[in-house]
mmCIF file of C-alpha atoms in Angstrom:
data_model
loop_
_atom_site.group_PDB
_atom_site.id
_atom_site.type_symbol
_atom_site.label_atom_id
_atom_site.label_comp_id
_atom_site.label_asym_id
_atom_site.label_seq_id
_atom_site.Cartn_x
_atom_site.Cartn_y
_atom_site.Cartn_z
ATOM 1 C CA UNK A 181 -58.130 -1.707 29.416
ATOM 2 C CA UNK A 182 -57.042 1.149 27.698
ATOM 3 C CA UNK A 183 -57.391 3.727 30.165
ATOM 4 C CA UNK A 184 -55.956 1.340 32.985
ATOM 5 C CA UNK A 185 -52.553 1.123 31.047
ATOM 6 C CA UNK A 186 -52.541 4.999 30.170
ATOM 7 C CA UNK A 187 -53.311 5.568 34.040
ATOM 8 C CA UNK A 188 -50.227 3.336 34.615
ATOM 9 C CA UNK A 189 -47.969 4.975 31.828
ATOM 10 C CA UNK A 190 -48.721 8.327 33.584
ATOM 11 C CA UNK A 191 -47.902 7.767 37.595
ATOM 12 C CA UNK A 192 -45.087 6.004 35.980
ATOM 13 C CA UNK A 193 -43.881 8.950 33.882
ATOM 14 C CA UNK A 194 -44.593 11.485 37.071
ATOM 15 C CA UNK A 195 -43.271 9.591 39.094
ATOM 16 C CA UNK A 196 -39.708 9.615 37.451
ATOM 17 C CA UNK A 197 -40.100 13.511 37.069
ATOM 18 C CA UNK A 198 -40.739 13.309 40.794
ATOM 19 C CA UNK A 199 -37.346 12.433 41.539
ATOM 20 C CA UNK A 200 -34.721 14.385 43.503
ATOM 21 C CA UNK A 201 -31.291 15.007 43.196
ATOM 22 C CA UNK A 202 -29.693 12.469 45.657
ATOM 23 C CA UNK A 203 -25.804 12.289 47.049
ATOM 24 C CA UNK A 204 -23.719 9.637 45.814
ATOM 25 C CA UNK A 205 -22.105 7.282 48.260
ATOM 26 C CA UNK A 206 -18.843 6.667 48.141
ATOM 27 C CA UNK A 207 -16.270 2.992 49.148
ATOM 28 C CA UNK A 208 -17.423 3.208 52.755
ATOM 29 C CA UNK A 209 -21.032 3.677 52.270
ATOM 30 C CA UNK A 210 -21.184 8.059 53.498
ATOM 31 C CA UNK A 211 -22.692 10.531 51.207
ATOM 32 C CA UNK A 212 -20.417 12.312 49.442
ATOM 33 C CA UNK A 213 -20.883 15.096 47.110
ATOM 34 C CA UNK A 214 -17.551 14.904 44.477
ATOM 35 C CA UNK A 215 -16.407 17.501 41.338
ATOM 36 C CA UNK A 216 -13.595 17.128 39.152
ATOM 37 C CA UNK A 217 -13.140 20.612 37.260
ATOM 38 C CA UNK A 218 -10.779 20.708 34.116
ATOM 39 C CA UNK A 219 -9.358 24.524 34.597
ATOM 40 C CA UNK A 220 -7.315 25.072 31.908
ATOM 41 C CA UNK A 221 -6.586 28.882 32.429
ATOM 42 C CA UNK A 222 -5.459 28.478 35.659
ATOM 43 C CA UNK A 223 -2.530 27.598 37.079
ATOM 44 C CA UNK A 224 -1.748 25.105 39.624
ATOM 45 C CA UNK A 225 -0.357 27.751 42.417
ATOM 46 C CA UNK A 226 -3.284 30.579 41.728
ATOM 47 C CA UNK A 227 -5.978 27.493 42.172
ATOM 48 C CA UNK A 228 -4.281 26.882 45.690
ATOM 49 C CA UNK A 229 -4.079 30.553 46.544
ATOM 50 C CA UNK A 230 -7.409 31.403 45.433
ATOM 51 C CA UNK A 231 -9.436 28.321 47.715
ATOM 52 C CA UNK A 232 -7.078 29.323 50.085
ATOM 53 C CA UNK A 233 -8.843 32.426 50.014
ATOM 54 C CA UNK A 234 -12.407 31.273 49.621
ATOM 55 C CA UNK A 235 -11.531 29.194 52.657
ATOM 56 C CA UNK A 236 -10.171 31.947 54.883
ATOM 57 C CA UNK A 237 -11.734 35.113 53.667
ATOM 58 C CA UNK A 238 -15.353 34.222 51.862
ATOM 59 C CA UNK A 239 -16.344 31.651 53.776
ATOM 60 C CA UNK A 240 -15.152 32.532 56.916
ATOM 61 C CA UNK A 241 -18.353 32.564 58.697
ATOM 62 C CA UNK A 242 -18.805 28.611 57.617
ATOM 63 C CA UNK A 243 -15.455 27.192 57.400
ATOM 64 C CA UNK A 244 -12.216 26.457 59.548
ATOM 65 C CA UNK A 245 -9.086 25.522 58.084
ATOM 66 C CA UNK A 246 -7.966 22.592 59.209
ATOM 67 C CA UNK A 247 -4.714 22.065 56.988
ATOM 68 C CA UNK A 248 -2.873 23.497 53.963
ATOM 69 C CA UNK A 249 -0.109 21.526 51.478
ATOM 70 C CA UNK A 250 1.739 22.867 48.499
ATOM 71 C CA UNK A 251 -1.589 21.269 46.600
ATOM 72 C CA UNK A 252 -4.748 20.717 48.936
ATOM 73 C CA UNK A 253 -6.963 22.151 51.748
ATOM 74 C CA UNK A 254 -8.719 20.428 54.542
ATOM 75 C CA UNK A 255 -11.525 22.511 56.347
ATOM 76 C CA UNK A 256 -14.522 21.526 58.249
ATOM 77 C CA UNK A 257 -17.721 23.972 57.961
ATOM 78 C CA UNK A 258 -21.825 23.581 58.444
ATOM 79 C CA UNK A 259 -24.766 25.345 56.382
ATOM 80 C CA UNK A 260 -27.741 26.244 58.323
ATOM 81 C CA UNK A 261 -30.557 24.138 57.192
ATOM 82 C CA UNK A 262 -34.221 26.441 56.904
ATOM 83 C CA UNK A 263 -37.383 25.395 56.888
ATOM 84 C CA UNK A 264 -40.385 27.709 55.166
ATOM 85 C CA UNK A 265 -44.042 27.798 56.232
ATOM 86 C CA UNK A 266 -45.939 29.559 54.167
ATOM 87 C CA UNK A 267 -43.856 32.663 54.048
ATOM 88 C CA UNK A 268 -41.705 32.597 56.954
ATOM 89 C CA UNK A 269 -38.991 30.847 58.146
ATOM 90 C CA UNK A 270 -36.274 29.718 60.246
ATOM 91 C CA UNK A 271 -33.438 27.683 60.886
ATOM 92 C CA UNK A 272 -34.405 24.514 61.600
ATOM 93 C CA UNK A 273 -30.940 22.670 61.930
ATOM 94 C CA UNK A 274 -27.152 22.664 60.700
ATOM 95 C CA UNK A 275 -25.256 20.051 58.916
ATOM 96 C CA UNK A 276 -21.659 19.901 59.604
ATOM 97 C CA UNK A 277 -19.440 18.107 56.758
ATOM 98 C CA UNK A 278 -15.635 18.071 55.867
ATOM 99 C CA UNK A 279 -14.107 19.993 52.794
ATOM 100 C CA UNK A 280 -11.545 18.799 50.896
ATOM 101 C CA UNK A 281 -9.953 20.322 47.919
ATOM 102 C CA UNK A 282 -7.017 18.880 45.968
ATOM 103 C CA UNK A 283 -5.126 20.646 42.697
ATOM 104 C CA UNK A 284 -2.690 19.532 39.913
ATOM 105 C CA UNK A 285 -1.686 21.293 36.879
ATOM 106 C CA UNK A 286 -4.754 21.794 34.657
ATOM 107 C CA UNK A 287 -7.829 20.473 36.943
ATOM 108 C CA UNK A 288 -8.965 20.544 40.481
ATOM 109 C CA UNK A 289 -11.188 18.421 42.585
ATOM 110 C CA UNK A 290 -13.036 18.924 45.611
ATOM 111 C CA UNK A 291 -15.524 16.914 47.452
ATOM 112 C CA UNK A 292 -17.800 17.609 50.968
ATOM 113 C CA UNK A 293 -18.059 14.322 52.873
ATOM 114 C CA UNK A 294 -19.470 13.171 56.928
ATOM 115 C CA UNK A 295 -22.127 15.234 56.748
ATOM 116 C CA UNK A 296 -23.770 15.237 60.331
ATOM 117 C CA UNK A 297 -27.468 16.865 60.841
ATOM 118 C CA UNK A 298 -27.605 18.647 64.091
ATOM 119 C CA UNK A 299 -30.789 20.080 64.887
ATOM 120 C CA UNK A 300 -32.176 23.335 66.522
ATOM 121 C CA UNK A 301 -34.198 24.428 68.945
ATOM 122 C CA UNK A 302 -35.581 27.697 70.291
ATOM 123 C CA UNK A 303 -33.498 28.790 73.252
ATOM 124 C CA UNK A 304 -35.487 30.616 76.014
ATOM 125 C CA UNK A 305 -34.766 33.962 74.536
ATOM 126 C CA UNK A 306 -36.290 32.682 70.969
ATOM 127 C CA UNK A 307 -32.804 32.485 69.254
ATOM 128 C CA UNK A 308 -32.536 28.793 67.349
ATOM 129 C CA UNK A 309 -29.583 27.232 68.702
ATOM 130 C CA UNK A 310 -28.192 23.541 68.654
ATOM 131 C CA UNK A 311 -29.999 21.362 70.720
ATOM 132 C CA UNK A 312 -27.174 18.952 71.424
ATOM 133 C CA UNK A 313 -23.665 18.762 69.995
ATOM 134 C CA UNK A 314 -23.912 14.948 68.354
ATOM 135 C CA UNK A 315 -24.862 14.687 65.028
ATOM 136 C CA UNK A 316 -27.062 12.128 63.234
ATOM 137 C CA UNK A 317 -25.311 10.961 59.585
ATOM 138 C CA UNK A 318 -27.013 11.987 56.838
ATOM 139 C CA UNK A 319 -27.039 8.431 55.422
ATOM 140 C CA UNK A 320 -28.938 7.024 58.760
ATOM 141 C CA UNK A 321 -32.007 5.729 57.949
ATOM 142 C CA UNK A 322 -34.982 7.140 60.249
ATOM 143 C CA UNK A 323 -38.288 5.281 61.227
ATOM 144 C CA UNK A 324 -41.675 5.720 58.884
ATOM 145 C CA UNK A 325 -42.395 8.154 61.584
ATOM 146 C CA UNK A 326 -39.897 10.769 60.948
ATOM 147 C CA UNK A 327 -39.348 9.370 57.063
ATOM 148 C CA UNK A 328 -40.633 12.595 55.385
ATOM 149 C CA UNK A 329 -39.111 14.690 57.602
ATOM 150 C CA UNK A 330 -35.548 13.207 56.936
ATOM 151 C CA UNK A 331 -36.293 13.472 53.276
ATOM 152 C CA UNK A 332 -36.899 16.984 53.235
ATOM 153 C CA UNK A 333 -34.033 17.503 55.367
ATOM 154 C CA UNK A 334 -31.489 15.635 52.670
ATOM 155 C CA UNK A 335 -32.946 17.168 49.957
ATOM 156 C CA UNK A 336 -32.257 20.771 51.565
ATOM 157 C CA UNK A 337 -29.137 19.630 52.858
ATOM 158 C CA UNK A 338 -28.227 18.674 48.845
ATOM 159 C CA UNK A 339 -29.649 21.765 47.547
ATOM 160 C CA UNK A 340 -27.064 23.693 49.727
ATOM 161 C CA UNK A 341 -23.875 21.797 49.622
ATOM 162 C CA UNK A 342 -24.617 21.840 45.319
ATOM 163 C CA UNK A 343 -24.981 25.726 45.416
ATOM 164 C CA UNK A 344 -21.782 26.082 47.850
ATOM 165 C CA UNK A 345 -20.096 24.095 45.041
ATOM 166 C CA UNK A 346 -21.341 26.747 42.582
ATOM 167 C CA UNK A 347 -20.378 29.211 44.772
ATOM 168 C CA UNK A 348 -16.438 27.791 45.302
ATOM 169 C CA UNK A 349 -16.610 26.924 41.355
ATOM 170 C CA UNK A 350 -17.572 30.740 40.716
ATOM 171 C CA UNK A 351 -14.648 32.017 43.287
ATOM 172 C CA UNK A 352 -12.036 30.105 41.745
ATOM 173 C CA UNK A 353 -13.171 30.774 37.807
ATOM 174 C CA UNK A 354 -13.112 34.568 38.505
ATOM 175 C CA UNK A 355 -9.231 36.883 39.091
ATOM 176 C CA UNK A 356 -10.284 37.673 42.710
ATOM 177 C CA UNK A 357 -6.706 39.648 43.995
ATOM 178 C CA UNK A 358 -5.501 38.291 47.364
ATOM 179 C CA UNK A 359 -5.685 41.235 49.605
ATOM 180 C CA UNK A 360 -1.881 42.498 50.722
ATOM 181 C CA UNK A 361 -0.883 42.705 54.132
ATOM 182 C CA UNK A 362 -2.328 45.905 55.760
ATOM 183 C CA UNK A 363 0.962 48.369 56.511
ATOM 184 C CA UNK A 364 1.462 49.465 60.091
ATOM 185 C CA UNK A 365 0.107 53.017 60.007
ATOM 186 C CA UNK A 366 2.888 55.525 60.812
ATOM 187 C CA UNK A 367 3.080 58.155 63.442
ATOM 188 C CA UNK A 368 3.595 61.651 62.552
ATOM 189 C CA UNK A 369 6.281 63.490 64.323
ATOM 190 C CA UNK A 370 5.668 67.468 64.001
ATOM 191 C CA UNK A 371 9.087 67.542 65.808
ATOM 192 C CA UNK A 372 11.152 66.996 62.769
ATOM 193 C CA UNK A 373 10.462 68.503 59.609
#
């Protein structure tokens, strides 16, 4: 009896180590992945100027900027999604989600939402490319078949969109200068001197 209940106690105690990091849902049933910062140091004007910057300039490879206020940015991006055998490994998908960012005097929030899994296929010159251009919700549920599969596939897709948040948190905590306007170059005239 005693060893039955400590065998019990055990799966019950790995099992709640097992568990992963998960996205929150938020009033209309979508994962969501939400921050509120408290940036005291910063104003209000250098917060919108710097993801302004993150938006257009860092992650310009990701991200498109949809629209700008006086206080928030709307972009749309993806991450590439990899999966690892052994050693190697290769994209096996993108998820596309929305960025929003909002600031007031003091704090900022910003939250990735409709996150869509589109996934990738070898093209016939081996390049992995998107094998169609709808994308399946994150929060869809997916037959036993394809259950552990989708798993791993959220739980890389939440591993990514938390260290992009790092990432944005890390931009807007450190003085990053806004680059000026190149200057025209100017011509030299040997004519007049």
């Amino acid at each position: 009896m005693k060893y039955l209940l400590s065998i019990i106690l055990y799966t019950a105690c790995l099992s709640c180590i097992a568990q992963q990091k998960q996205f929150s849902k938020d009033d209309n049933g979508k994962f969501i992945y939400y921050k509120v910062v408290d940036s005291q140091a910063v104003n209000k004007a250098t917060l919108q100027q710097r993801a302004l910057s993150f938006v257009n300039d860092f992650a310009k490879k990701q991200m498109k900027p949809l629209s700008t206020t006086d206080s928030s940015v709307l972009a749309s991006g993806k991450l590439i999604i990899d999966k690892t055998v052994l050693v190697v490994g290769h994209p096996s998908g993108e998820i596309k989600y929305n960025f929003n960012f909002e600031t007031r005097d003091g704090k900022y929030r910003y939250w990735l939402s409709d996150f869509e899994y589109i996934p990738y296929k070898r093209d016939r010159y081996g390049n992995f490319v998107a094998s169609t251009t709808i994308g399946t919700p994150l929060e869809k549920t997916k037959s036993k078949l394809n259950a552990g599969e989708w798993k791993d596939i959220r739980e890389s897709a939440y591993n990514k969109v938390a260290k992009f948040g790092a990432d944005f948190e890390k931009y807007l905590r450190t003085d990053v200068a806004v680059k000026p306007a190149s200057k025209a170059s100017e011509t030299i005239s040997t004519k007049k001197w």
